[in-house]
mmCIF file of C-alpha atoms in Angstrom:
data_model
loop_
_atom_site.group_PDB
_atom_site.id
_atom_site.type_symbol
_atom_site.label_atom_id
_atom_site.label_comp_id
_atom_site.label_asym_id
_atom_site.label_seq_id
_atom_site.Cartn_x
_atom_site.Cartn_y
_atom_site.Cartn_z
ATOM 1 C CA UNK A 1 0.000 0.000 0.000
ATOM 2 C CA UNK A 2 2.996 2.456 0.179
ATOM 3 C CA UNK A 3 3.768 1.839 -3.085
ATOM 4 C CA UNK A 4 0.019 3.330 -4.003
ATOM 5 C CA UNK A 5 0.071 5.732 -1.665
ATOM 6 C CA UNK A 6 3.238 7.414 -2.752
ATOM 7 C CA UNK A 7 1.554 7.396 -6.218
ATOM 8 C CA UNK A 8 -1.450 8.397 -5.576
ATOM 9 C CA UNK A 9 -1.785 10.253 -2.652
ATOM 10 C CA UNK A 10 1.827 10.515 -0.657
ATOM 11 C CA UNK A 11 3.010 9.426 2.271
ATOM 12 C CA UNK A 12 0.580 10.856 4.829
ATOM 13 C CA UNK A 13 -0.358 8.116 7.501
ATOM 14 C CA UNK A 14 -3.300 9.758 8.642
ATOM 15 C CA UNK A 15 -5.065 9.427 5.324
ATOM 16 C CA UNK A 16 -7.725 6.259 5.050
ATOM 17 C CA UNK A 17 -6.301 4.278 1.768
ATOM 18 C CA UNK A 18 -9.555 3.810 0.505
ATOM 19 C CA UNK A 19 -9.979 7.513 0.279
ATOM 20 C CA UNK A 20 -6.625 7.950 -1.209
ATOM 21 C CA UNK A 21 -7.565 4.891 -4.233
ATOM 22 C CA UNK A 22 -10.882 5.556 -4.764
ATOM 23 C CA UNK A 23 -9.831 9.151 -5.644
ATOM 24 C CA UNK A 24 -8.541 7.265 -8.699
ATOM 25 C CA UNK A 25 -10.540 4.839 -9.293
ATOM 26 C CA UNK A 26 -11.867 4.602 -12.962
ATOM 27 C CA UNK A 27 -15.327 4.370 -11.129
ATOM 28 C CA UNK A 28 -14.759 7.789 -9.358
ATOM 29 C CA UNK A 29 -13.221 9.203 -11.812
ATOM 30 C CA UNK A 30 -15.614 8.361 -14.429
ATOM 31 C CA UNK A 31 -18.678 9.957 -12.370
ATOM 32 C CA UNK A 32 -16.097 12.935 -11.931
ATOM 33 C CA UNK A 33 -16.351 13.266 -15.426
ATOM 34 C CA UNK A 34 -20.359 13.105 -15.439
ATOM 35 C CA UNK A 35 -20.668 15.377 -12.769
ATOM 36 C CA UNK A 36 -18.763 17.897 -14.625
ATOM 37 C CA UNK A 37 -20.560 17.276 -17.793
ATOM 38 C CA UNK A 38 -23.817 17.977 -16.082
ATOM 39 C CA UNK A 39 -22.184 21.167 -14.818
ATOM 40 C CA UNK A 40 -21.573 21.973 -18.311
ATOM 41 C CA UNK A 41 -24.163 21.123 -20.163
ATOM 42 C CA UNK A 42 -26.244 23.418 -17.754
ATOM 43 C CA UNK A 43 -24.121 26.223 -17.944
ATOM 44 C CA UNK A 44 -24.280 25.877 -21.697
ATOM 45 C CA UNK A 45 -27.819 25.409 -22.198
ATOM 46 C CA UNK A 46 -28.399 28.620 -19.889
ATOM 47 C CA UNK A 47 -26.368 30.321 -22.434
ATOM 48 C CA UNK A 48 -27.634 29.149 -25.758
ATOM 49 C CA UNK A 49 -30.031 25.978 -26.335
ATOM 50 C CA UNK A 50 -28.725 23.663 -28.839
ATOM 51 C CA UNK A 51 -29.725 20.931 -30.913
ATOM 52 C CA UNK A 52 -26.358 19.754 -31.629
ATOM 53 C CA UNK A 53 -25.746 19.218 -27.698
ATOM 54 C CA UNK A 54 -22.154 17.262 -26.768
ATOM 55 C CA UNK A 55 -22.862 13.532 -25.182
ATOM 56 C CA UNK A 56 -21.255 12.664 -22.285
ATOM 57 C CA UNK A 57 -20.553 9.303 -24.393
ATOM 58 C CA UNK A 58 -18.621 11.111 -26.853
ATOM 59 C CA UNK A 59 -15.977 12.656 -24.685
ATOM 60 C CA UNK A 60 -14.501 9.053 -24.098
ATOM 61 C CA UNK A 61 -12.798 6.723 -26.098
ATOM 62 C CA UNK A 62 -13.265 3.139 -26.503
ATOM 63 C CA UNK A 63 -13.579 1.198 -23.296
ATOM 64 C CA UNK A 64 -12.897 -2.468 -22.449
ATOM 65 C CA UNK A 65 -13.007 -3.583 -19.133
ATOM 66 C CA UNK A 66 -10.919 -6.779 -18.599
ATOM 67 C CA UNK A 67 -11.022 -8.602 -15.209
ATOM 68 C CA UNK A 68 -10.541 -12.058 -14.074
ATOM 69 C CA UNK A 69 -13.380 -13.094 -11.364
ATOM 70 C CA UNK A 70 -10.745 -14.544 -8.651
ATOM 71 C CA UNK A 71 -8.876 -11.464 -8.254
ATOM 72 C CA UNK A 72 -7.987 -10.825 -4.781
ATOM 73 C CA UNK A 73 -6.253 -7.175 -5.037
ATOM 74 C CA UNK A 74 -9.266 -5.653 -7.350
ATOM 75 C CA UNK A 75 -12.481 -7.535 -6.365
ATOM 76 C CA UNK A 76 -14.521 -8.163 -9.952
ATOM 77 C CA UNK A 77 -17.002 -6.287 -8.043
ATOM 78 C CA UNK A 78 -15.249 -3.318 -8.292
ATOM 79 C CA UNK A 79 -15.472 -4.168 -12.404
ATOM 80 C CA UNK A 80 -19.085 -4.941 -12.135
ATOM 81 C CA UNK A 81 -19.720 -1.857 -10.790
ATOM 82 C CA UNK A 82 -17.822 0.074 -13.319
ATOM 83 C CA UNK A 83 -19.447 -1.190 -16.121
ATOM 84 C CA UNK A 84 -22.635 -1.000 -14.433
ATOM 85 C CA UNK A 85 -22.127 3.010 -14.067
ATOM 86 C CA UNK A 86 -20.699 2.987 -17.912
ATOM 87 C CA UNK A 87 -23.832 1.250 -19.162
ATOM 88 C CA UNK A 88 -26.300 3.463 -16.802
ATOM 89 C CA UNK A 89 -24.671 6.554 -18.859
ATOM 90 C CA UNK A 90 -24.687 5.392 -22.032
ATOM 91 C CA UNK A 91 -20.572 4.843 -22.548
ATOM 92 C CA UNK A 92 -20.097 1.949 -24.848
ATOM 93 C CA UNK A 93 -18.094 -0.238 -23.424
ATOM 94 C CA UNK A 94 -16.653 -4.049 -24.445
ATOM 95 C CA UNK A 95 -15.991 -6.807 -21.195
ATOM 96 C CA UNK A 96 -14.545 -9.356 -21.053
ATOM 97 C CA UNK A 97 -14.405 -11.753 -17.654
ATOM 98 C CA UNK A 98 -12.047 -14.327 -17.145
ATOM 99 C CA UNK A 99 -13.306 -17.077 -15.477
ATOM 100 C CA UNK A 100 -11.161 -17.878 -11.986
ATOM 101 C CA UNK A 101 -8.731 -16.226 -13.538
ATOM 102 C CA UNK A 102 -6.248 -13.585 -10.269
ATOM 103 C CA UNK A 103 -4.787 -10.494 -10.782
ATOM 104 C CA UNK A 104 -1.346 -12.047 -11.991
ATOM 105 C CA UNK A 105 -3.119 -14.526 -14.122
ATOM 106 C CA UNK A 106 -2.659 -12.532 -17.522
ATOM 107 C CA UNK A 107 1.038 -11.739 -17.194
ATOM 108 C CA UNK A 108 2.429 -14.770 -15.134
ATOM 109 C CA UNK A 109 0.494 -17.929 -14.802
ATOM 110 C CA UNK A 110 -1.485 -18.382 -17.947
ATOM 111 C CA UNK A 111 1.675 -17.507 -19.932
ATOM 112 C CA UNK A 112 3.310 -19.762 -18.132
ATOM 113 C CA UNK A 113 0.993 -22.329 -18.919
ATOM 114 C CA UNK A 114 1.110 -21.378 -22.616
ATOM 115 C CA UNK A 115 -2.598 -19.913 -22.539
ATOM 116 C CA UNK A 116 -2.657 -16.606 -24.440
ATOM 117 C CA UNK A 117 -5.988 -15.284 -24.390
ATOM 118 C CA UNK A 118 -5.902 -12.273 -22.929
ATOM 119 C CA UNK A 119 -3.056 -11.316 -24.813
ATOM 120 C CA UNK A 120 -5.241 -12.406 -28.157
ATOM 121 C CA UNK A 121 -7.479 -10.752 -26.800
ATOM 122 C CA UNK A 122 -5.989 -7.438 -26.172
ATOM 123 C CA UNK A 123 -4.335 -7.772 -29.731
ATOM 124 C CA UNK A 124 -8.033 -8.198 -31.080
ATOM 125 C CA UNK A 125 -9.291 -5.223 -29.774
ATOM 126 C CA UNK A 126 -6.276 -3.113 -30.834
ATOM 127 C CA UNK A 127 -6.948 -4.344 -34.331
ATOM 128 C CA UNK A 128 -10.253 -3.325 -34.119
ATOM 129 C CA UNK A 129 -9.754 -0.177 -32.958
ATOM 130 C CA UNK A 130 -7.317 1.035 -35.635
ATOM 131 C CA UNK A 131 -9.351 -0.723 -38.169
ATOM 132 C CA UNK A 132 -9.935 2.009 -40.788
ATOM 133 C CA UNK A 133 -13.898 0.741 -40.810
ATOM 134 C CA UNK A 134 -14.028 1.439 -37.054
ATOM 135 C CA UNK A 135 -15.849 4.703 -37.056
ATOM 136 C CA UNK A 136 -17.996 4.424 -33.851
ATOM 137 C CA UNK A 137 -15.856 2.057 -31.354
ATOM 138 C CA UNK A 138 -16.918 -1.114 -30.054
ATOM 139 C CA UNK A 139 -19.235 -2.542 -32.275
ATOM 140 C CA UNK A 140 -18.376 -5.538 -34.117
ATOM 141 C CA UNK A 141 -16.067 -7.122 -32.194
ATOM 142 C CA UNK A 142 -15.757 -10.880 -31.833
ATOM 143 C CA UNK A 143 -12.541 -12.564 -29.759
ATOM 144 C CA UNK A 144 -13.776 -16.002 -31.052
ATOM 145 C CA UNK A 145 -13.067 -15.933 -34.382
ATOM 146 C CA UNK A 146 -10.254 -12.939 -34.567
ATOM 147 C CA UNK A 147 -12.852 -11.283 -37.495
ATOM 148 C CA UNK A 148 -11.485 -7.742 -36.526
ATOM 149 C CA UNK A 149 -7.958 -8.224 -37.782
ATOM 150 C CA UNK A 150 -9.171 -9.496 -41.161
ATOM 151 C CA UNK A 151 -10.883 -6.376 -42.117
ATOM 152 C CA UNK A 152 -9.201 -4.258 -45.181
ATOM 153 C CA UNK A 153 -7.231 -1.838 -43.588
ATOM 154 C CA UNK A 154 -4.166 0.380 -45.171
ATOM 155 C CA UNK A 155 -1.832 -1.981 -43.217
ATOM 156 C CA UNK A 156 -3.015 -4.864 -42.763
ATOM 157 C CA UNK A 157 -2.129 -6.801 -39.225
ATOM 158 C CA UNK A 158 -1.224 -10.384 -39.208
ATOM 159 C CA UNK A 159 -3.868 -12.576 -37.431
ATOM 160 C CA UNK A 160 -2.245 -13.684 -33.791
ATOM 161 C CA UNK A 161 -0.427 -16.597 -34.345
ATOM 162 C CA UNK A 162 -1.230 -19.381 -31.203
ATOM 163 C CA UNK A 163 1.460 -21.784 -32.679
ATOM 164 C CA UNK A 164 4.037 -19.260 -32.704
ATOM 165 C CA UNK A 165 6.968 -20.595 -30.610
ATOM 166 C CA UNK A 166 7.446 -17.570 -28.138
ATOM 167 C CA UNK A 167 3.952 -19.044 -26.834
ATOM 168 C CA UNK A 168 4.289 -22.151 -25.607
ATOM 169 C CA UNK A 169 4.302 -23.388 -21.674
ATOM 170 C CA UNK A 170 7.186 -22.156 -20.243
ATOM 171 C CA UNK A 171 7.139 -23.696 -17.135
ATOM 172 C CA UNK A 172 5.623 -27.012 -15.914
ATOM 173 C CA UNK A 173 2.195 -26.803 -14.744
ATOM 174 C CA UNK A 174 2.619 -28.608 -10.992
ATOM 175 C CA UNK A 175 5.361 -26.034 -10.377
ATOM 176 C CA UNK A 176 2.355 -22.938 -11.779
ATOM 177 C CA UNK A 177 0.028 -24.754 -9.875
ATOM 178 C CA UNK A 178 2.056 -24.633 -6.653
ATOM 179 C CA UNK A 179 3.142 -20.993 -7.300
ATOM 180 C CA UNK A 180 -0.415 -20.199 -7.154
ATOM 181 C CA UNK A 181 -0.923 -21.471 -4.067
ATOM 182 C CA UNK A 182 1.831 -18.616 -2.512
ATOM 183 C CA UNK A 183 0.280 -16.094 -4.793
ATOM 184 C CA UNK A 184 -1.455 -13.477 -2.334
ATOM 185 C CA UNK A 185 -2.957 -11.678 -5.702
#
């Protein structure tokens, strides 16, 4: 928690760290963001009504929200809740839950293993985002059959490659399976 608190809101001990995070959440700081857009849309509208108002919705780019249901450090209700707020103001936003999966589980273990979908996953969405025929975000996209990276695009991505070597297990799963055990994430 020093780490975090050093980051986000110094060193002082007197400060509750759940203050001091949820400051930063993407929850808090996404109804930051609506709060001030209500501010502004009322200023504006006492000002000068207009029909071609700004949306809230527009102001942010594409959202995913990736979270693995046995996380111990970010609970997935914390994601649930998140997406909850993004849907209840209209934000488009992709998710994608991975089943038992900890906080570590992208970057250490399933790698490990020689499972790679949340890295396909991530490499999906990036090809769907800078698809040239991606003009309003999200919609579209399909992890299952990697569709995204096969649309025309000035330069076109390869498709990710499962058999490439880089990607197999690089470990033995009894000694991943005992690591986990330690894991406090």
């Amino acid at each position: 928690a020093n780490v975090q608190k050093s980051i986000f809101g110094g060193m002082d001990d007197d400060k509750d760290d759940r203050c001091v995070f949820e400051r930063w959440s993407p929850y808090h700081l996404t109804k930051k963001c609506q709060e001030e857009y209500v501010k502004l849309m009322d200023t504006k509208r006492k000002r000068e009504p207009a029909d071609d108002e700004l949306r809230l919705q527009d102001a942010f780019p594409n959202l995913s929200v990736i979270h693995g249901t046995a996380d111990k450090t970010v609970p997935v209700t914390e994601a649930l809740e998140f997406i909850s707020l993004l849907t209840n103001l209209q934000i488009p936003v992709e998710t994608k839950l991975y089943k038992e999966w900890s906080h570590t589980d992208p970057i250490l273990e399933a790698p490990m293993r020689g499972n790679h979908l949340y890295h396909r996953d991530i490499y999906e969405m990036v090809c769907l985002w800078t698809s040239e025929s991606n003009s309003n975000g999200l919609n579209g996209f399909d992890n299952m059959n990697g569709s995204a990276c096969n649309e025309p695009k000035s330069q076109p991505m390869p498709a990710f490659d499962d058999r490439h070597l880089m990607l197999k297990p690089i470990c033995p799963r009894v000694l991943v399976d005992l690591a986990r055990i330690c894991n406090p994430f």
